[in-house]
Amino acid sequence: MKKFNIRKVLDGLKEQASSSVSSGQSGAPENNLMHETLQSENFQLCKTVRHGFPYQPSSMAHDPVQKILAIGTQSGALRLFGRPGVECYCQHESGAAVISLQFLINEGALVSALADDSVHLWNLRQRRPAILHSLKFNRERITFVHLPFQSKWLYIGTEKGNIHIVNVESFTLSGYVIMWNKAIELSSKAHPGPVVHISDNPMDEGKLIIGYEAGIVVLWDLKSKKADYRYTYDEAIHSVAWHHEGKQFICSHSDGTLTIWNIKGQGKPFQTITPHGKQPKDGKKPEPCKPILKVEYKTTRLGDPFMILSGGLSYDTVGRRPCLTVMHGKSTAVLEMDYPIVDFLTLCETPYSNDFQEPYAVVVLLEKDLVVIDLAQNGYPIFENPYPLTIHESPVTCCEYFADCPVDLIPALYSVGSRQKRQGYSKKEWPISGGNWGLGTQSYPEIIITGHADGTVKFWDASAIMLQVLYKLKTAKVFEKSRNNKEDKQNTEIVDEDPFAIQIMAWCPESRMLCVAGVSANLIIYRFSKQEITTEVVQLLEVRLQYEVNDMESPPEGGGGGDRDLPTPGAASPSPQTTGPPTHPSTSSNSSDGVRDNVPCLKVRSTPLKQSSGYQVELVVQLVWVSGEPPQQITSLALNSSYGLIVFGNSNGLAVVDYLQKTVLLNLGTVELYGSNDPYQRQARSPRKARQPAGGLCDINEGSASEDRCKSPTSAKMSRKLSLPTELKPDLDHRDNSFSRSRSSSVTSIDKEAREAITSFHFCETFARKGDSAITPCLYVGTSLGTVLAVALNLPPAGEQRLLQPVIVLPSGTLARLKGSILRMAFLDNTGTFLPPAFETWYEPNAAGADSEERDKARKRRPVSVSPSTSQELQESQYAVVCSEKQAKVIALPSQNCIFKHSITETSFVLRADVVQMNIGNCVACFCANGHIMTLSLPGLRPLLDVNYLPLTDMRIARTFCFTNLGQAMYLTSPTEIQRITYSQETCENLQEMLGELFTPVETPEAPNRGFFKGLFGGGATSLDREELFGETQAGKASRGLAQHIPGPQGLEGMKGAASGVVADLARARIALDERGQKLGELDERTAAMLASADSFGKHAHDMMLKCKDKKWYQF
């Protein structure tokens, strides 16, 4: 008999129940079988490129033959720059500050010395540079590094005053050491201090000049291992530079003086100069000045030499900006800089130190900028910088990223932006011109928009992993400049500094409409035009957006409470005279009891505004103070050019603005969106007595130039306000609330002090209510408590009727509830295709004549919409995709059944979520606070990618992280740099080809001709056999514990890539011989092994034959 199993029966019942639930939820069972094209193998996460100014730079180097520039930072980063568009970012693992950089000139390699006393050799011959060798010093601190041109021996000066020598090919220490006590001997009783300079004599490689901080300079003879001359000065030394003939050198000192020395005149300096000191008449020493941190001495064949120095200003120049001084002949030019100088380098025509230098430019590395000065033109103009180094010109407060934009957009922005360029730049081409561009396979246009603390908005061309500024918009021009009136400031402004900072941006690439929300609770709507106009009066709307829950007396019997006194949204209200509070006209600033009321935080300018081509102001919307309470900052924003609507929300509620008719259509508190179906038990707060008169307390003032501003059609008559003190710093946005907000999953009640903010919007053409048979224009609203609500939009016909008839806006109920704040909403059709919101194509708004007729035709045209037709049958459903901080849901419409649900994270929360289009499908991309980047399939919400990429270290990343289509994403990795990443497998595979090449084969210039007489009588450059001098044969082995050699990850292969040029021919030949010998040896061994194996096999076969030859078949 078959054994009965109760478990199997229960499992079968469970399966039947689950299958019936899923089919019942779907509403359209056939949609559950939709094929999803995206799979996990389509995703891979990697960094692509970093743009912007290197954050906290610390050192710099230049290769004069390859014409590339390297900058090191305090966080161990390396940024390499070639021609515009050729950039590279590398990072030292330790994160220690880069204190010195030295190129192996024209060798495709770079040496970096770090503050942790490690030295690294980088191979630049590959598109992503890598470390070949490292050397970590254990007993001494590195202070200075010098690598002579065409030498493989690196000099390293230390804090103890010693000099060690490293072979850059093998990265091993030589036994040759210059000890500080032998260098100075009895010339000083005290320790000379750290080594601050090392360089060889341009005319004699065997002579080395060593500068010590205490003021002693030593000319060291490498062959005889002793000091030839010592030069002593009573002020500390900061830098030393040679004259190209090798007979003089110059030192810069801590008292602002320059001393010039003859190498054979060691008693006192040949000349002492104080460039910025006042010369006393009695012949005494000039007054001391600030230290000269660096000096360079460059000669020209036909003119006077250049002396270029940083620092050295007199102490009485208090408040003066940092300066670079250029002394040429009898002229001294003082060039003021915007930021402190970190380092500077003079660019010369020749890499040879023993030839006339012919300087043509100076690269100045500042704390927050890179400046290149043209030395060949009068007035020393600067070159126009082609790199995207001005991202941080004002601190970035928000970002948006758009991939696959309309193709005519970048040329349009470039054409208006090119007129904004400053004049007075050098006419020469940018001198840092090395490298080659990558072979970019990405052809789609990409645009990054950055909002800044000073109110500027910048548009950047981000196509093909490059970055170039296109256009700059200054939103602060719309407002009056603030006066230094402290009382007025305290009463109206809600932020201490940066009142114009941009908080949120909404942009429609197709119509080119732009809306920006500022921290002062203001919105500006812009239209794009190629023509210049003058706006006599800036159009203004003032909105009272408040919501207060009061302990009111019991409502009148049958009245149903305060909720029921709402007018029908969209219906015409009574005349302004009857709805507006009589004691609060819109132009007043104080109520009868002195409470600030009806006043915006910023004052819109009243004078005519000249607007150049580009983005021009269409309308300004401002939230005003209400009964002494400042307006809450805007937390969410959306724009739809097809409907002509802007919607914005904050912690009080939301407002819908018709920017075509310049009216406010809807102004509701969040609770009023629910109507009588509010699921939350909100406890009332104690009332603020005598704060405000009875009457229409949420009236909306529509502003214009005239004093009698008419009221909006939908003045909400509510006297509720749920108030909470909030942080109003400009550098935080609505996502900051996520860190402090309670993350309770309960949806039945909320804390009495909690405030339900509006966190997201989405315009769409969909089913407004459950069971609708036709799609209509809608607005979906997401809140901080995880609710998604629908608002139906009834739009007049396009054309003239749209400008005359009112838009009817009607809340339509709740669609879904999720855990956590709603972050993103999107819609798919019944085949899983993404449905973008409807949009209007761009037209010239200021056209005249024939152009105006085209404009009118464009306006009368039906707006572009990719939604299904309005006659869509009920069973042809859409899918709403909703993503919150905790989970994602896919809801079938119009049945409103949840067909797929996925919990994204339990222990963390999502900071940014976007529904993005890939090449072969759509997905949800999420970035969590725990650093995970995830993608989910649509509509099934299957996890496709989950990478622990970047733990959230500061709010900047949370505020600026954004995904866009085709697998691209970006964030601000430092205050000055944008990091771009990709989560597309295809882009990762093509990245190597897209990156630029830093190293290009270039012939090294010929060495300078010594001339007949110099060759005959001496006086030309003398060479030195460093290999013999520093090699193990003569110098011996270095101390074992002094430094530890760490081979790079590439080993011999990487070494082959770096070894080239004059100094490495022998090394390359040796490597080739070693490899050939190794291969021949291996081949010989394999042949011998095969012979031995064959002999063994033959022997065994013979033995077997002998053993078996006499046996019969039945004996086997």
PDB file of N, CA and C in Angstrom, residues 40 198 458 601 658 795 829 844:
ATOM      1  N   SER A  40      21.786  38.975 -16.747  1.00  0.00           N
ATOM      2  CA  SER A  40      22.868  39.439 -15.872  1.00  0.00           C
ATOM      3  C   SER A  40      24.185  39.616 -16.635  1.00  0.00           C
ATOM      4  N   ILE A 198      68.374  68.689  -5.393  1.00  0.00           N
ATOM      5  CA  ILE A 198      69.455  67.901  -6.003  1.00  0.00           C
ATOM      6  C   ILE A 198      69.387  68.141  -7.500  1.00  0.00           C
ATOM      7  N   LYS A 458      25.319  75.029 -15.338  1.00  0.00           N
ATOM      8  CA  LYS A 458      26.248  74.797 -16.447  1.00  0.00           C
ATOM      9  C   LYS A 458      25.828  73.558 -17.225  1.00  0.00           C
ATOM     10  N   CYS A 601      11.287  85.117  -0.060  1.00  0.00           N
ATOM     11  CA  CYS A 601      12.630  85.183   0.524  1.00  0.00           C
ATOM     12  C   CYS A 601      13.561  86.072  -0.300  1.00  0.00           C
ATOM     13  N   ASP A 658       0.464  76.370 -14.219  1.00  0.00           N
ATOM     14  CA  ASP A 658       0.342  76.440 -15.674  1.00  0.00           C
ATOM     15  C   ASP A 658       1.224  77.596 -16.139  1.00  0.00           C
ATOM     16  N   LEU A 795      -6.998  68.706 -19.995  1.00  0.00           N
ATOM     17  CA  LEU A 795      -6.345  69.781 -20.748  1.00  0.00           C
ATOM     18  C   LEU A 795      -7.239  70.263 -21.883  1.00  0.00           C
ATOM     19  N   ASP A 829       4.442  49.884 -21.605  1.00  0.00           N
ATOM     20  CA  ASP A 829       3.231  49.431 -22.279  1.00  0.00           C
ATOM     21  C   ASP A 829       3.107  47.920 -22.109  1.00  0.00           C
ATOM     22  N   GLU A 844      11.214  78.348 -31.933  1.00  0.00           N
ATOM     23  CA  GLU A 844      11.789  79.638 -31.558  1.00  0.00           C
ATOM     24  C   GLU A 844      10.688  80.533 -30.976  1.00  0.00           C
TER      25      GLU A 844
END
